[in-house]
Amino acid sequence: MKTPRPRRRVAAVIAALTVCAALTATQAQAAPTRDVITPATRFYVDPHGKAARQALVDLRHGDFENAANMARLASWPQAEWFTEGTPDEVRVKVSKLVGRARAVDRTPVLVAYNVPGRDCTQYSSGGAASSAAYRQWIDAFAAGIGGGKAAVVVEPDGLALLPKECGPSADPTGALTAARIADLEYAVRTLKARPRTAVYLDAGNVLWRSVGDMAQRLLDAGVRYGDGFSLNVSNTHPTAHNARYGAWVSKCMWFATEGPEQARGHTDWCASQYYSSAAPDDGLPGDAVDSADPATWRWTDAWFDQNVGVPPAGRLRHFVIDTSRNGLGAWAPEPGKYSGDPEIWCNAPGRGLGPRPTAATGVPLVDAYLWIKIPGESDGSCTRNTGGTIDPEYGVVDPPAGTWWPDQAHSLARNAAPRLTFGR
């Protein structure tokens, strides 16, 4: 087969970018049928996002393959993160985004990421100066949404990484943790008070908190006032694993609040990805639950079958899954390569885009697959606990958290599973 001439390749990339820009006119073809997320919901695509700009840069440099991939990436909906600013600033920015989406009758995905003490002292640390300041910021965020349609992910990692877990002396009295829980509930209730807003409180990922632990945290932080929870934000764990975990968490919340009378308040009784009392645990291979071996999770399924059964339709909390980097699943370094924590979540090398953003997941409790983490943005300067400044997986100092990293964007697009095509 003949290789396309450069002029023809340039024309193809320009045509692809034209398609991306035209999305502002064509996105209105299939609007949500109700004010919440349904299989018919179509999410907003920013035609001027970072991937679109990168496509133009690549094109100018004669890098036609990457330019085409970036144009494809730019044609899919991605979340918009709000991480700072005064209340007036966030209100205006949110209002503009919701307005652009309203103009084409699509639903934007927004991330509220400004809770006090955010990310402990790690790569994305920061947040509002106080609970009072945060609540004013959330009030303004909600005012910016107004009566428009929106899906909001509330505080990634904010519940899975509480202040008490930031270090042995981080929250000696528990006051900061109590304030965090109260702030998250305030955010969920305030945002959900908007008439056409779906709200998902973040719940970490499948290999972080146990099922019962996360179920209780969600209940404490007011998940009942929203639409559900979010999983796998900025992570790479497989979609199916997170879907299984999310279903357990949802069933565990029902079990401890609406299930058998003796189970009320006992999320701690729920089986998890780490343990199930239904497992024989007799020392034979596969007879104990192993978080690293999903084949053993059948024992967790067995516990829920035996103790929870099939809750009434409509009584289980739904969730969304971030699939922006999990096409090839989680990364694991070569055994013995690192003596400390290899930070498998941090700028994991060799990953690919996962399932495309859609509300038509075909999975009963999964409202949507979303690209919440913007593909191509860095997680921060990951050093794999080597003591230096260089990321040994890349041989460079990684860009600061949230910074656009063209090499990573190109890699994610090349390794996409399924193969990256243009959005519809």
XYZ file of C-alpha atoms in Angstrom, residues 129-370:
242
model
C -7.982 28.050 53.264
C -10.831 26.966 55.557
C -14.170 25.203 55.642
C -15.928 28.556 55.540
C -13.958 29.591 52.459
C -14.648 26.228 50.817
C -18.375 26.469 51.384
C -18.459 29.941 49.868
C -16.569 28.529 46.888
C -19.046 25.636 46.549
C -21.976 28.050 46.803
C -20.482 30.003 43.919
C -19.799 26.808 41.955
C -23.462 25.834 42.288
C -24.578 29.355 41.365
C -22.487 29.083 38.209
C -24.345 25.926 37.204
C -27.683 27.593 37.859
C -30.465 25.815 36.009
C -28.178 24.269 33.407
C -27.369 20.623 32.946
C -24.162 19.348 34.555
C -22.495 16.247 35.956
C -20.187 17.058 38.864
C -17.512 14.833 40.397
C -16.901 15.983 43.953
C -13.340 16.049 45.321
C -11.290 13.167 43.875
C -9.482 11.321 46.700
C -11.091 13.648 49.258
C -12.895 10.773 50.967
C -10.394 7.990 50.352
C -7.551 10.100 51.770
C -8.853 11.808 54.905
C -6.757 14.242 56.969
C -6.250 11.599 59.662
C -4.447 9.520 57.039
C -1.991 12.240 56.038
C 0.453 11.249 58.765
C 0.676 10.311 62.442
C 0.520 13.929 63.606
C -1.666 15.374 60.854
C -4.985 15.310 62.723
C -4.400 14.339 66.363
C -7.877 15.362 67.581
C -9.828 14.220 64.532
C -11.221 17.716 64.038
C -9.849 18.069 60.516
C -11.319 14.741 59.461
C -14.716 15.635 60.901
C -14.573 18.950 59.047
C -13.672 17.175 55.801
C -16.675 14.855 56.089
C -18.960 17.805 56.831
C -17.513 19.822 53.931
C -18.072 16.982 51.476
C -21.672 16.564 52.602
C -22.193 20.299 52.200
C -20.796 20.143 48.677
C -23.011 17.215 47.668
C -26.168 18.785 49.091
C -25.475 22.236 47.676
C -24.632 21.047 44.186
C -27.523 18.591 44.052
C -29.896 21.429 44.940
C -29.384 22.661 41.378
C -32.377 21.361 39.397
C -30.501 19.625 36.565
C -27.237 18.527 38.156
C -26.003 14.979 38.722
C -23.549 14.723 41.631
C -21.020 11.939 42.226
C -18.932 11.898 45.411
C -15.520 10.409 44.771
C -14.792 7.009 46.341
C -11.197 6.211 45.346
C -10.639 3.013 43.383
C -10.913 -0.746 43.548
C -7.545 -1.288 45.230
C -7.699 1.404 47.857
C -10.285 1.285 50.662
C -12.112 -1.922 51.518
C -15.766 -2.189 50.523
C -17.163 -1.685 54.023
C -14.781 1.153 54.847
C -15.656 3.095 51.703
C -19.372 2.373 52.074
C -19.330 3.913 55.556
C -17.325 6.933 54.410
C -19.803 7.577 51.620
C -22.728 7.324 53.999
C -21.049 9.666 56.483
C -20.308 12.217 53.757
C -23.871 12.415 52.468
C -23.829 10.291 49.325
C -27.581 9.833 49.825
C -28.107 13.487 48.903
C -26.470 13.023 45.493
C -26.693 10.575 42.603
C -23.894 8.247 43.653
C -20.128 8.061 43.567
C -17.140 8.065 41.213
C -14.309 5.545 40.899
C -10.817 5.269 39.405
C -10.243 9.004 38.939
C -6.716 9.512 37.572
C -6.028 5.806 37.929
C -5.493 2.855 35.622
C -7.317 -0.091 37.179
C -9.489 -2.053 34.731
C -13.034 -0.923 34.150
C -14.520 -4.323 34.984
C -12.687 -4.451 38.330
C -14.006 -1.035 39.332
C -17.516 -1.969 38.218
C -17.420 -5.028 40.446
C -16.114 -3.028 43.382
C -18.676 -0.288 42.871
C -21.521 -2.805 42.898
C -20.257 -4.251 46.190
C -19.993 -0.794 47.759
C -23.490 0.070 46.635
C -24.926 -3.191 47.950
C -23.031 -2.770 51.219
C -24.586 0.666 51.765
C -28.050 -0.796 51.192
C -27.288 -3.765 53.470
C -26.239 -1.502 56.355
C -29.103 0.987 55.991
C -32.097 -0.824 54.529
C -31.194 -4.498 54.776
C -31.761 -6.936 57.658
C -32.506 -5.210 60.948
C -29.466 -6.744 62.657
C -27.206 -5.377 59.910
C -28.129 -1.716 60.409
C -24.970 0.326 60.838
C -22.711 -2.614 60.024
C -20.894 -1.814 56.818
C -17.976 -3.530 58.548
C -19.706 -6.875 58.020
C -19.467 -6.596 54.240
C -17.060 -8.772 52.301
C -14.484 -6.950 50.214
C -11.717 -7.227 47.668
C -9.465 -8.188 50.589
C -11.561 -10.644 52.605
C -14.760 -12.676 52.553
C -16.108 -14.888 55.308
C -17.666 -16.992 52.554
C -14.216 -18.157 51.440
C -12.976 -21.494 52.808
C -9.585 -19.896 53.482
C -8.166 -23.363 54.004
C -4.739 -22.677 52.577
C -5.489 -24.133 49.178
C -4.826 -21.955 46.116
C -7.767 -19.695 45.344
C -9.565 -20.446 48.605
C -8.935 -16.995 50.110
C -9.706 -13.567 48.681
C -6.679 -11.914 47.117
C -6.987 -8.318 45.930
C -4.391 -9.019 43.248
C -6.327 -11.999 41.880
C -9.855 -11.135 40.714
C -10.541 -14.827 40.177
C -10.745 -15.131 43.977
C -13.356 -12.372 44.180
C -15.985 -15.055 43.579
C -15.930 -15.486 47.337
C -16.857 -11.816 47.762
C -19.671 -12.279 45.259
C -20.763 -15.343 47.229
C -20.987 -13.355 50.474
C -23.187 -10.722 48.845
C -25.369 -13.403 47.260
C -25.822 -15.079 50.643
C -26.304 -11.965 52.791
C -27.641 -9.219 50.540
C -29.366 -11.029 47.732
C -31.074 -8.767 45.199
C -32.062 -5.403 46.726
C -35.208 -3.719 45.407
C -34.804 -2.032 42.051
C -33.908 1.626 42.356
C -32.561 1.371 45.904
C -28.870 1.035 45.020
C -26.548 3.985 44.487
C -25.136 4.335 40.979
C -21.598 5.360 40.045
C -19.336 6.545 37.211
C -15.899 5.206 36.284
C -12.903 7.157 34.970
C -11.590 5.283 31.934
C -9.192 7.956 30.692
C -6.032 5.872 31.214
C -7.071 2.279 31.910
C -7.199 0.761 28.441
C -4.237 -1.507 29.213
C -5.017 -1.867 32.902
C -2.768 -1.066 35.837
C 0.984 -0.767 35.497
C 3.384 -2.930 37.515
C 7.174 -2.419 37.445
C 9.539 -5.311 37.019
C 9.795 -7.291 40.281
C 12.598 -5.972 42.475
C 13.168 -2.842 40.409
C 12.211 -0.513 43.273
C 12.874 -0.984 46.954
C 10.229 1.554 47.987
C 6.759 2.434 46.744
C 6.892 2.535 42.912
C 3.875 4.861 42.817
C 2.043 2.731 40.281
C -0.710 5.360 40.048
C 1.641 8.236 39.225
C 2.248 8.886 35.522
C 2.126 5.154 34.939
C 4.199 4.455 31.809
C 2.947 2.656 28.742
C -0.754 3.125 29.496
C -3.529 3.756 26.998
C -6.877 5.461 26.764
C -9.681 3.194 27.922
C -13.352 2.832 26.961
C -14.741 5.950 25.330
C -16.872 8.348 27.392
C -20.509 7.311 27.236
C -23.641 7.119 29.358
C -24.736 3.988 27.495
C -22.589 1.559 29.475
C -24.961 -1.396 29.474
C -24.025 -1.996 33.137
C -27.037 -1.423 35.433
C -25.310 0.568 38.191
C -22.725 2.349 36.027
C -24.194 5.663 34.882
C -21.240 6.532 32.660
C -17.694 5.902 31.615
C -15.991 9.300 31.718
